[in-house]
GROMACS .gro file of C-alpha atoms in nm:
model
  425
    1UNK     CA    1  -3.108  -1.375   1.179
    2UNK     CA    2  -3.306  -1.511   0.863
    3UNK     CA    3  -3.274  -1.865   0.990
    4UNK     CA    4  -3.423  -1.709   1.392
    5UNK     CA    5  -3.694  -1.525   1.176
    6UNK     CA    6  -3.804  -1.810   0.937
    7UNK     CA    7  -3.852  -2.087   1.269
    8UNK     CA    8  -4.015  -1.821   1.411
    9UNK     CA    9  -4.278  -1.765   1.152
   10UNK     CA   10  -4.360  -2.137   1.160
   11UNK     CA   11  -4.331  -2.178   1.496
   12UNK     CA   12  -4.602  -1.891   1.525
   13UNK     CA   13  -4.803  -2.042   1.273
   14UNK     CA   14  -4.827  -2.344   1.440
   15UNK     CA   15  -4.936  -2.192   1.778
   16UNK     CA   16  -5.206  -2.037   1.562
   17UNK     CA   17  -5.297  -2.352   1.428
   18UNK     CA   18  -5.347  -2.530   1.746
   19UNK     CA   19  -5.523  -2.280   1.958
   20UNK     CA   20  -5.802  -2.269   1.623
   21UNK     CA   21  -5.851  -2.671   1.699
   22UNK     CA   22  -5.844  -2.614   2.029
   23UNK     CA   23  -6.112  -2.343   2.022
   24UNK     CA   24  -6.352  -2.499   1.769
   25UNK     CA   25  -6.285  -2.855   1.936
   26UNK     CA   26  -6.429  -2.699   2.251
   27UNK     CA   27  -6.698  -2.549   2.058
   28UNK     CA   28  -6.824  -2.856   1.923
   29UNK     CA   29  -6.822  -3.007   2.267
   30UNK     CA   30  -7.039  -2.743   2.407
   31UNK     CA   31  -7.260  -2.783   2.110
   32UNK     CA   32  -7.296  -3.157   2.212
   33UNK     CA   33  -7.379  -3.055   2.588
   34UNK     CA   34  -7.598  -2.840   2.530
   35UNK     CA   35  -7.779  -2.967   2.176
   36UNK     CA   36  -7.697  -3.348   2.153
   37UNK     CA   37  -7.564  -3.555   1.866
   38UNK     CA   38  -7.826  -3.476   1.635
   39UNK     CA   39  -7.767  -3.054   1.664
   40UNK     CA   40  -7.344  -3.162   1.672
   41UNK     CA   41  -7.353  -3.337   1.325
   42UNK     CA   42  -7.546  -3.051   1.162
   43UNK     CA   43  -7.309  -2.827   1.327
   44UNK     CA   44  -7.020  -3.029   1.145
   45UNK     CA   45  -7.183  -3.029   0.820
   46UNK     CA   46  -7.262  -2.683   0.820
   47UNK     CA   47  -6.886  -2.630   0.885
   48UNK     CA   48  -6.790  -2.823   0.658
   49UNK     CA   49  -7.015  -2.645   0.371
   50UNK     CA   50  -6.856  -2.311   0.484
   51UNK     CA   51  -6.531  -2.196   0.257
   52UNK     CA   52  -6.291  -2.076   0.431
   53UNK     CA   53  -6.192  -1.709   0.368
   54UNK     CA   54  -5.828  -1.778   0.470
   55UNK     CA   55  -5.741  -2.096   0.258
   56UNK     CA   56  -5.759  -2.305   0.579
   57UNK     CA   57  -5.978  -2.588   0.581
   58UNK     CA   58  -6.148  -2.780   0.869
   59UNK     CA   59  -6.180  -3.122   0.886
   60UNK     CA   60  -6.436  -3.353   1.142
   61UNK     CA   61  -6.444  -3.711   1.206
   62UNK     CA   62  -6.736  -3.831   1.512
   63UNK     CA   63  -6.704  -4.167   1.506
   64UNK     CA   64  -6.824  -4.443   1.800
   65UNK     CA   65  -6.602  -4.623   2.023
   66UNK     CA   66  -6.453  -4.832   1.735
   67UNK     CA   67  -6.387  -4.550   1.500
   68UNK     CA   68  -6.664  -4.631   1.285
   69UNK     CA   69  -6.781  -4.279   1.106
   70UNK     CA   70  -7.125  -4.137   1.203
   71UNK     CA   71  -7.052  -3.764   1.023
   72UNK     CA   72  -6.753  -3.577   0.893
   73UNK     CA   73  -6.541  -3.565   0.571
   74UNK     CA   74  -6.245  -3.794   0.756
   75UNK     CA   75  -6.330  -4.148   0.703
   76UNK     CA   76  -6.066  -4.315   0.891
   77UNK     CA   77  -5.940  -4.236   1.250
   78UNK     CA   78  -5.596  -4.154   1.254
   79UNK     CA   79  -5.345  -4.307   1.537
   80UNK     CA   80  -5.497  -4.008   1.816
   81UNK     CA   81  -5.609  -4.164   2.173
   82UNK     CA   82  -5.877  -3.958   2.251
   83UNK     CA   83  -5.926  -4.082   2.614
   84UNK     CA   84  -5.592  -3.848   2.666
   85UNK     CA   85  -5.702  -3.580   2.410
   86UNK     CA   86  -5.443  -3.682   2.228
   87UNK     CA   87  -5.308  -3.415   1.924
   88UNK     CA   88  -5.091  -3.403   1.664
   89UNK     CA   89  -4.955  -3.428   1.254
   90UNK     CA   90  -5.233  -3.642   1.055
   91UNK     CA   91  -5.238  -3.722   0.664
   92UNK     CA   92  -5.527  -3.578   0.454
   93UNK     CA   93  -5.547  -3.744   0.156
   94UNK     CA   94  -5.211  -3.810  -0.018
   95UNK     CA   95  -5.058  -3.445  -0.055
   96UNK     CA   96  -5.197  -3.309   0.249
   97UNK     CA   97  -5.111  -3.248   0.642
   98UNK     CA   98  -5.316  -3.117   0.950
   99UNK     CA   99  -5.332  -3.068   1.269
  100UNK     CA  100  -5.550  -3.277   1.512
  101UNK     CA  101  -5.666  -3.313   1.800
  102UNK     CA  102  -5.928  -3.630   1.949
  103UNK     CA  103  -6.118  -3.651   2.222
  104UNK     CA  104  -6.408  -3.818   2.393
  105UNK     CA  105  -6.747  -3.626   2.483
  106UNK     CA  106  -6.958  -3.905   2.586
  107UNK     CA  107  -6.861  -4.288   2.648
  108UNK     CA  108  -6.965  -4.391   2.322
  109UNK     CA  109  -6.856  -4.091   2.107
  110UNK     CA  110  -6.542  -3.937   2.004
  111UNK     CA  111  -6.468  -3.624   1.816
  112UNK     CA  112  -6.150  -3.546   1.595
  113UNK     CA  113  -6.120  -3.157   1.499
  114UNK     CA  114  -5.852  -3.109   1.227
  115UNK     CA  115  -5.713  -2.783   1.055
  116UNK     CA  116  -5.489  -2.760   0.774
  117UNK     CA  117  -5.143  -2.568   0.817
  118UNK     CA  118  -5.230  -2.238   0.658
  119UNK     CA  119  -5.009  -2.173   0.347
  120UNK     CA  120  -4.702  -2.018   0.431
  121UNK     CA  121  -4.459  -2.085   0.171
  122UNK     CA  122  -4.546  -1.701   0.002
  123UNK     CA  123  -4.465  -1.516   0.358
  124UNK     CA  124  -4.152  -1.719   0.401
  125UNK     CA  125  -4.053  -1.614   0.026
  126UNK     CA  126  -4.124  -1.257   0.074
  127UNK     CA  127  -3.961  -1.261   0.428
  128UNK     CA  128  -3.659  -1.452   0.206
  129UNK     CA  129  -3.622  -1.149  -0.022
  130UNK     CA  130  -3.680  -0.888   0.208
  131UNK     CA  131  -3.359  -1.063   0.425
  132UNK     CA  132  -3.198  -1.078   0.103
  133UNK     CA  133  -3.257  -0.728  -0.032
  134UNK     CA  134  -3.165  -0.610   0.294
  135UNK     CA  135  -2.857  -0.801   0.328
  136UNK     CA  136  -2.758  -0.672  -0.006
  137UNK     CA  137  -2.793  -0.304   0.089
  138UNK     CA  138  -2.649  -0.372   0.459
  139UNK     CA  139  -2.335  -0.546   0.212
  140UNK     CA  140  -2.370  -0.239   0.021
  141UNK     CA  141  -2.386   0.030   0.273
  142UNK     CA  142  -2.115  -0.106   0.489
  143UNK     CA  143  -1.860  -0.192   0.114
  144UNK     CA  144  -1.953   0.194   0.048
  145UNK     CA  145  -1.856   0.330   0.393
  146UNK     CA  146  -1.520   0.047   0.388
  147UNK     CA  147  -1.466   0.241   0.054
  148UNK     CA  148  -1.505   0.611   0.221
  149UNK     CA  149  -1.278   0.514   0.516
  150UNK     CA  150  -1.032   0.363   0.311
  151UNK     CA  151  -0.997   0.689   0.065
  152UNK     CA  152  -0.985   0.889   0.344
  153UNK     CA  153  -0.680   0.673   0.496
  154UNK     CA  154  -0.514   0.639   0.208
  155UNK     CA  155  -0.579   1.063   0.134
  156UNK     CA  156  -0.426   1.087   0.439
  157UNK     CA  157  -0.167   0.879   0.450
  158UNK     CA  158  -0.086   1.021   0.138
  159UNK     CA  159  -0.069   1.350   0.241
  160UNK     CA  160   0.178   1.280   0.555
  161UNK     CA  161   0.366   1.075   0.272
  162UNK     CA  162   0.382   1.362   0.055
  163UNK     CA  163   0.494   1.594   0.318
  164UNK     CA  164   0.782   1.412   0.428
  165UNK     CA  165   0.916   1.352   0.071
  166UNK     CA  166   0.891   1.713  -0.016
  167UNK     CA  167   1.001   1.766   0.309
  168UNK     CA  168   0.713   2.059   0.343
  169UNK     CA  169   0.823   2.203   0.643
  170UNK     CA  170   0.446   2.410   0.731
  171UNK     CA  171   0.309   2.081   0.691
  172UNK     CA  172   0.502   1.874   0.883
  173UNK     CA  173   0.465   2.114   1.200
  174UNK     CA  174   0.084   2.088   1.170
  175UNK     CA  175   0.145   1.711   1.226
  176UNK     CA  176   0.383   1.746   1.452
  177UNK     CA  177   0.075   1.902   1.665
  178UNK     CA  178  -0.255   1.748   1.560
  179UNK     CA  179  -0.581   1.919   1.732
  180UNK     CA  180  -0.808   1.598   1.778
  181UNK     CA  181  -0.490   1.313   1.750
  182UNK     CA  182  -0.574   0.930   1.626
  183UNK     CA  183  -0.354   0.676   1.540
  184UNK     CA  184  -0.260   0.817   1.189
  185UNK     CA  185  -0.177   1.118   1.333
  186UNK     CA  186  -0.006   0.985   1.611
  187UNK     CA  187   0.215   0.835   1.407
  188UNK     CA  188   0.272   1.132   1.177
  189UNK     CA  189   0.325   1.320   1.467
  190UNK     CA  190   0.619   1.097   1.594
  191UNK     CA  191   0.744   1.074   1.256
  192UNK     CA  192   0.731   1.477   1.230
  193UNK     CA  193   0.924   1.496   1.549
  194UNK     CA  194   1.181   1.294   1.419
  195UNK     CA  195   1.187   1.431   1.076
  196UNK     CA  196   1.253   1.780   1.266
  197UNK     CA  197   1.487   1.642   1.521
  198UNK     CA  198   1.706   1.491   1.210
  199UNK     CA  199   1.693   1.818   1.033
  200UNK     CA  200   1.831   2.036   1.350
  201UNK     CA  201   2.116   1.729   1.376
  202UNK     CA  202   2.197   1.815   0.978
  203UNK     CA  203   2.215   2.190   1.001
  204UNK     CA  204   2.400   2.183   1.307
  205UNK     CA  205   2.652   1.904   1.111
  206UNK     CA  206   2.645   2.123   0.843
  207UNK     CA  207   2.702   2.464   1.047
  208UNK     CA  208   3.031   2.288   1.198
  209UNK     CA  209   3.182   2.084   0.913
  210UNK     CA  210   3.157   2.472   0.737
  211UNK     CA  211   3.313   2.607   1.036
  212UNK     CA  212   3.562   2.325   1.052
  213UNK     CA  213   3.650   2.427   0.708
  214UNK     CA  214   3.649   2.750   0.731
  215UNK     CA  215   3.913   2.705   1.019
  216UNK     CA  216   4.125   2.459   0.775
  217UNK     CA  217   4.099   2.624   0.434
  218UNK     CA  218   4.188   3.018   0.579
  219UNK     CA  219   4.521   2.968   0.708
  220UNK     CA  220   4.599   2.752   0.437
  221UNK     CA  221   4.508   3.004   0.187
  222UNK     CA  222   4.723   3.273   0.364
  223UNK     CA  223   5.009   3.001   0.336
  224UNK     CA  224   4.988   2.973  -0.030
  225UNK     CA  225   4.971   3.375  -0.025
  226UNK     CA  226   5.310   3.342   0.160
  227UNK     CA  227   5.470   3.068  -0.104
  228UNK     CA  228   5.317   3.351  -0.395
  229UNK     CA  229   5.528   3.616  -0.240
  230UNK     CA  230   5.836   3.414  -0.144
  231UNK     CA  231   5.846   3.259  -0.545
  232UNK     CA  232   5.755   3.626  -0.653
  233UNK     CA  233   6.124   3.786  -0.484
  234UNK     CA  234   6.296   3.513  -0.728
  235UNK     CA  235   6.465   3.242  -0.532
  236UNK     CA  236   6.727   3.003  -0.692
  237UNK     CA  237   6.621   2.697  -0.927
  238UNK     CA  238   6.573   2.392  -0.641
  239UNK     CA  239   6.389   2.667  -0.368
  240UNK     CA  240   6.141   2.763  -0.624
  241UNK     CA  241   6.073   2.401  -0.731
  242UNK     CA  242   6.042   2.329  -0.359
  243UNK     CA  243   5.798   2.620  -0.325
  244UNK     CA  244   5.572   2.514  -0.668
  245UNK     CA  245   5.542   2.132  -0.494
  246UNK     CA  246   5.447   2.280  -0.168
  247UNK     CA  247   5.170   2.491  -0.314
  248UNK     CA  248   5.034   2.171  -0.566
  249UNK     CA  249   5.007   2.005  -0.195
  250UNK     CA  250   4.802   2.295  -0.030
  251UNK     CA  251   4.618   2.263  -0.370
  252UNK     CA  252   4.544   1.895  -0.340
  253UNK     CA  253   4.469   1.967   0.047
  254UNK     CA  254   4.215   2.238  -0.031
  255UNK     CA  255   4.030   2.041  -0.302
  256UNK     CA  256   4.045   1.709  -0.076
  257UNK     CA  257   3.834   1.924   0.243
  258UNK     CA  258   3.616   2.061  -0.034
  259UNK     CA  259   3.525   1.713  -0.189
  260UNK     CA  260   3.498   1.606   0.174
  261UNK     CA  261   3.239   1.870   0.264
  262UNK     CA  262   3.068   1.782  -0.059
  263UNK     CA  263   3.051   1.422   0.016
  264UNK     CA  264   2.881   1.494   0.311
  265UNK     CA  265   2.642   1.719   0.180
  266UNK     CA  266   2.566   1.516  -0.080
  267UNK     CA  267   2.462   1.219   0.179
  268UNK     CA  268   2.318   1.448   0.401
  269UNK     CA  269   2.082   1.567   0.167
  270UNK     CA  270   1.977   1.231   0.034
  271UNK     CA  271   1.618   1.169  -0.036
  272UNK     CA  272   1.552   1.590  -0.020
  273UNK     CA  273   1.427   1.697  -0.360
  274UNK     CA  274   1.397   2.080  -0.195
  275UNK     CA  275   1.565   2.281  -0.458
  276UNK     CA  276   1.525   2.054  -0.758
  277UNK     CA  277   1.456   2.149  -1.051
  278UNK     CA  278   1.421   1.945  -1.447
  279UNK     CA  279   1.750   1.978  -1.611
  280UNK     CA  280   1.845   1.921  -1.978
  281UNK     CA  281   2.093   1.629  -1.875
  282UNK     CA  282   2.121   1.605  -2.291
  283UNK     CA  283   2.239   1.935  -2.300
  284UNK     CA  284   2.492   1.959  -1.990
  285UNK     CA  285   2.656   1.651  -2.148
  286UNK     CA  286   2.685   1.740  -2.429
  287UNK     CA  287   2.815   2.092  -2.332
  288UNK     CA  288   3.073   1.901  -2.079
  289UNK     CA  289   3.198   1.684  -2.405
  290UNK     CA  290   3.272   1.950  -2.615
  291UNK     CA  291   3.419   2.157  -2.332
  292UNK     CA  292   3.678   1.780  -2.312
  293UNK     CA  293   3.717   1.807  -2.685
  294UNK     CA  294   4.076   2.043  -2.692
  295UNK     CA  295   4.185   1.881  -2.374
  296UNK     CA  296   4.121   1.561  -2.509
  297UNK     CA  297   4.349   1.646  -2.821
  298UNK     CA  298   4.594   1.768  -2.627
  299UNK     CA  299   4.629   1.521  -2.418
  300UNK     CA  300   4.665   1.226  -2.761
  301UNK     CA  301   4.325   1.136  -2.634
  302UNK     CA  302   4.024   1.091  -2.862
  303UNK     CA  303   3.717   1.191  -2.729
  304UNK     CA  304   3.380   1.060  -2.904
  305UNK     CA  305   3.030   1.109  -2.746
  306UNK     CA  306   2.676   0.972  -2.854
  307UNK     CA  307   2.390   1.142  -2.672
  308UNK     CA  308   2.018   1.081  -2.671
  309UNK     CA  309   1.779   1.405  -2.744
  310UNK     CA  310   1.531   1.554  -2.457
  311UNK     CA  311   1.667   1.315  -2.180
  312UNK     CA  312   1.554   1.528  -1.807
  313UNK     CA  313   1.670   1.446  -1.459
  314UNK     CA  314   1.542   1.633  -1.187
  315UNK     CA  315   1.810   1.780  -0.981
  316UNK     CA  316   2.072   2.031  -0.916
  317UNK     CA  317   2.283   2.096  -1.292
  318UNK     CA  318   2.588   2.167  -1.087
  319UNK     CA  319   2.595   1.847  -0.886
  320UNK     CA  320   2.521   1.638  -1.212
  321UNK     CA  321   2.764   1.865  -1.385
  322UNK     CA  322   3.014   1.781  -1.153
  323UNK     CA  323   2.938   1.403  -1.164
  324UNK     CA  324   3.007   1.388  -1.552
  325UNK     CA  325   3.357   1.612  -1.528
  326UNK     CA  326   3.437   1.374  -1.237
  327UNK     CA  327   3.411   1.066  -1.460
  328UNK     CA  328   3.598   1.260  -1.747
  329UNK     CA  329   3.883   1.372  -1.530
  330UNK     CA  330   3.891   0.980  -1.424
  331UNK     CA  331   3.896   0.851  -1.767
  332UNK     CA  332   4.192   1.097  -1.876
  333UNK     CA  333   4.367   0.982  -1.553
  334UNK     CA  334   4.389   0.635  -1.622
  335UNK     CA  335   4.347   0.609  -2.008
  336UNK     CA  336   4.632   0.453  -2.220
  337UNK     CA  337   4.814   0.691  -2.429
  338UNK     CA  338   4.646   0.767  -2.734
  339UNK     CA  339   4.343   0.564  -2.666
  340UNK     CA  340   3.923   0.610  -2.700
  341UNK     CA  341   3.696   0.771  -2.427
  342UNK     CA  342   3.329   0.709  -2.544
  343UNK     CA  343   3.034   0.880  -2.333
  344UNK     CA  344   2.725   0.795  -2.420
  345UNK     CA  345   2.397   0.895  -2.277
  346UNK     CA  346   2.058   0.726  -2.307
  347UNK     CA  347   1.659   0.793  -2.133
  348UNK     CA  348   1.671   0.666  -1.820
  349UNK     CA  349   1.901   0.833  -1.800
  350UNK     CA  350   2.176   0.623  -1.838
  351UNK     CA  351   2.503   0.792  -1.880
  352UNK     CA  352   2.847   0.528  -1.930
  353UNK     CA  353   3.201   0.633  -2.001
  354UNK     CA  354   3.426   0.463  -2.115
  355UNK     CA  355   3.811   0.466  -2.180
  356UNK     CA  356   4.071   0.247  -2.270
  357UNK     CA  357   4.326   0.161  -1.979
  358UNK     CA  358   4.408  -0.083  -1.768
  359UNK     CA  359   4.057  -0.172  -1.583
  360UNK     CA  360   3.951  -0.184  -1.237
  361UNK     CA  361   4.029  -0.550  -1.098
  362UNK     CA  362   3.687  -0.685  -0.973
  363UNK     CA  363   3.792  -0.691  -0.612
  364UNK     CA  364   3.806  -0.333  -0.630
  365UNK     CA  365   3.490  -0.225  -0.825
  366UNK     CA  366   3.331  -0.168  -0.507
  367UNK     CA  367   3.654  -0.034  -0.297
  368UNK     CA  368   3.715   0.240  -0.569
  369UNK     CA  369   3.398   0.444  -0.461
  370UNK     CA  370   3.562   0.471  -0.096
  371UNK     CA  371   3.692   0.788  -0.030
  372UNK     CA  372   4.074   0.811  -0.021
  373UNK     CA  373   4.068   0.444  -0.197
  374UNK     CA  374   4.298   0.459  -0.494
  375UNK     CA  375   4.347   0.118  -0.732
  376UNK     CA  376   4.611  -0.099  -0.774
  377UNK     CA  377   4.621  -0.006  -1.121
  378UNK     CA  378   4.711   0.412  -1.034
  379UNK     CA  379   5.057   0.459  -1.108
  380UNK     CA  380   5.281   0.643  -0.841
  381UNK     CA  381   5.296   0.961  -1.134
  382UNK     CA  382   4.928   0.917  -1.138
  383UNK     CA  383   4.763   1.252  -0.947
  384UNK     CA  384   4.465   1.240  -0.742
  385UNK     CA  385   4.323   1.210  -0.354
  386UNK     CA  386   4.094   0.921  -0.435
  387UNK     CA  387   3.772   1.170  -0.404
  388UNK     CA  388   3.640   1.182  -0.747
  389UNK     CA  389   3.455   0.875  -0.743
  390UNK     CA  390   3.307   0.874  -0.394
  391UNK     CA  391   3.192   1.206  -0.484
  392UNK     CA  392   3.047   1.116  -0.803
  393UNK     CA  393   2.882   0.879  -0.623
  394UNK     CA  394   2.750   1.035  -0.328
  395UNK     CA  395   2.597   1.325  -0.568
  396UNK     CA  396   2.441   0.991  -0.773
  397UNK     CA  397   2.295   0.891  -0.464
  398UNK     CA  398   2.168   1.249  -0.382
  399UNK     CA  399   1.943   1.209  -0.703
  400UNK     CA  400   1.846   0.903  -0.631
  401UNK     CA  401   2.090   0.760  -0.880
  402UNK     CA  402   2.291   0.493  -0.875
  403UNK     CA  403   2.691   0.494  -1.012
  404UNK     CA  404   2.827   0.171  -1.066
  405UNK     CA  405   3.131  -0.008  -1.252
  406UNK     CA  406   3.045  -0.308  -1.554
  407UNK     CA  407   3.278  -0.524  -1.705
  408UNK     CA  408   3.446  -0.380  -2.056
  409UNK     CA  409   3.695  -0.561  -2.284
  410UNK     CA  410   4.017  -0.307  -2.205
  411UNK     CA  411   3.963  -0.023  -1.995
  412UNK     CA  412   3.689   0.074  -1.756
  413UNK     CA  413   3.273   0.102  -1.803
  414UNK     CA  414   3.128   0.369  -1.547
  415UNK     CA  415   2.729   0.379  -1.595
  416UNK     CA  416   2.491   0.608  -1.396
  417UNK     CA  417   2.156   0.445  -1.390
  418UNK     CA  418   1.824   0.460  -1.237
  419UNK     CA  419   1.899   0.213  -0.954
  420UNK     CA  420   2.141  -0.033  -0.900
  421UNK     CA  421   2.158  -0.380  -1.054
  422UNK     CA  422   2.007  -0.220  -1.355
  423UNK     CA  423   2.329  -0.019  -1.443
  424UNK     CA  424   2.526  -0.352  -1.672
  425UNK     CA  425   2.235  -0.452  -1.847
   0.00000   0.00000   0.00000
């Protein structure tokens, strides 16, 4: 647009140019009609005396036939036919350029009319800035607007990303049903839909693994009511035994379905933070540790813990509760007899325990979070459903935690860390 504006600002001031020669050519010419040579020289000379009011100065030549000057400031005629009225660009002096134009008015005369390009240069400059100033505010205006359009996205998009991590129900029904829907909301509105359609498929998993349960654990608790009774009347030596092994099964059963349920809870509910809350993770370790202590003696066992002051997760205490016990109950499991189980807790948080038995081969440091998967290294005497750890982990995951197994000189190295990869350095 500057470049369209600039030619046509010299293109205009050029038409200007030559319709003045033209005009005061034609002048002159009448002047000679009607007055003669003698009126048309002092016609150029008092045109010549005059000083131009707007910087543009006129220049004459009349010359004869052979260009020889008879009046005018121009001394030389420039390369102009005037037997065609020939115009165009001629040199005054050595800085200077005009326009002329020749032509004949008698067959022994000729007349050159000449007019310097009015100065242009300051116009051009000002119409320079003025492009330039506005360019910079048109830059400016439309950087500032970018910048208002892009808060307003991102507040936006924030806001929809907000509402599906808190998982705020209200607000993820109004986008479910926008009033005046664009693309953002469109998409926010799927999303919502989804979100909503997920969340019926959960509660209705939910609603019949309880049901499920409820169907399982009931008659199994009347059975073990039955065993109660039958050991109660005082059978002989081997019935009883028989009796106690068959209740330590419905036991086992009972607590497998719960960590079942609980597994799938805990995956269920992954990425919800609805219900959490900032727990003293310090504190519930520490509590859990010196809840191990007497079991730990008992057991030849010695239990040592080194935990870090004011360390908070958000989450559910009883879930992380239940992660720590889980890790315990593993570690006294598997530990050798009379050997070291060392819990330690850093910020992060990152929580390791540690004991003294055989290990977990590394083929199986992934295949021991599997539910039902018990090591190579569990002895047949060893008691357990293979739950504890896929639990553990499944509640880790719940937090957005991450429970992993790192190589240890003797015995096993379970760390709960902020994300995985980051849990053996």
């Amino acid at each position: 647009m500057w470049w369209t504006t600039d030619q046509t600002i010299q293109e205009t001031f050029a038409a200007s140019t030559r319709e003045s020669v033209d005009v005061d050519l034609t002048g002159l010419v009448d002047i000679y009609s009607s007055g003669g040579q003698a009126e048309l020289e002092k016609r150029i000379d008092d045109r010549l005396a005059l000083n131009p009011t707007d910087g543009v100065r006129a220049h004459y030549l009349l010359a004869n036939r052979s260009g020889k000057r008879i009046a005018g400031d121009l001394t030389e005629w420039p390369d102009l036919d005037p037997a065609i009225s020939e115009s165009g660009e001629i040199a005054i002096g050595n800085r200077s350029e005009a326009y002329a134009r020749a032509t004949l008015i008698s067959e022994n005369l000729q007349l050159l009319v000449a007019h310097e390009q009015p100065e242009r240069s300051f116009l051009l400059a000002r119409v320079s800035l003025v492009f330039l100033l506005g360019g910079a505010v048109f830059v400016g205006c439309t950087a500032l607007f970018a910048q208002i359009a892009s808060v307003r996205v991102r507040d936006r998009v924030s806001r929809v990303s907000d509402a599906f991590r808190r998982h705020d129900e209200p607000a993820l029904d109004r986008m479910a049903a926008p009033r005046n829907p664009d693309e953002i909301d469109q998409i926010a509105s799927q999303a919502s839909q989804a979100v909503r359609r997920a969340r019926q498929l959960t509660q209705a998993y939910r609603d019949t693994s309880e049901q499920i349960a409820h169907e399982i654990r009931t008659p199994l608790m009347h059975l073990d009511s039955r065993i109660m009774k039958a050991i109660a009347r005082q059978p002989d030596q081997s019935t009883t035994a028989e009796l106690l092994e068959a209740r330590a099964d419905i036991k086992r059963l009972v607590s497998t379905l719960e960590a079942l349920l609980d597994i799938a809870a805990s995956q269920a509910d992954r990425g919800d933070w609805k219900g959490m809350n900032p727990v003293d993770f310090s504190s519930t370790v520490r509590q859990i540790c010196e809840l191990y202590q007497d079991s730990a003696e008992d057991a030849g066992y010695h239990l040592k813990w080194e935990i870090a002051e004011d360390v908070n997760v958000l989450g559910d205490e009883a879930q992380l509760r239940r992660i720590v016990t889980n890790l315990l109950d593993n570690a006294f499991k598997y530990n050798r007899p009379g050997g070291d189980i060392t819990v330690s807790l850093q910020p992060g948080p990152r929580l390791s325990v540690v004991d003294q038995g055989p290990g977990i081969p590394a083929a199986e440091r992934e295949k021991i979070f599997e539910r039902f998967y018990r090591g190579t290294t569990a002895g047949s005497d060893t008691q357990g459903s293979g739950m504890g750890l896929a639990l553990a982990r499944a509640i880790a995951q719940r937090h957005d935690l991450f429970l992993g197994i790192c190589d240890n000189e003797g015995g096993a190295r379970f760390v709960l860390s902020p994300s995985e990869g980051s849990e053996c350095v």
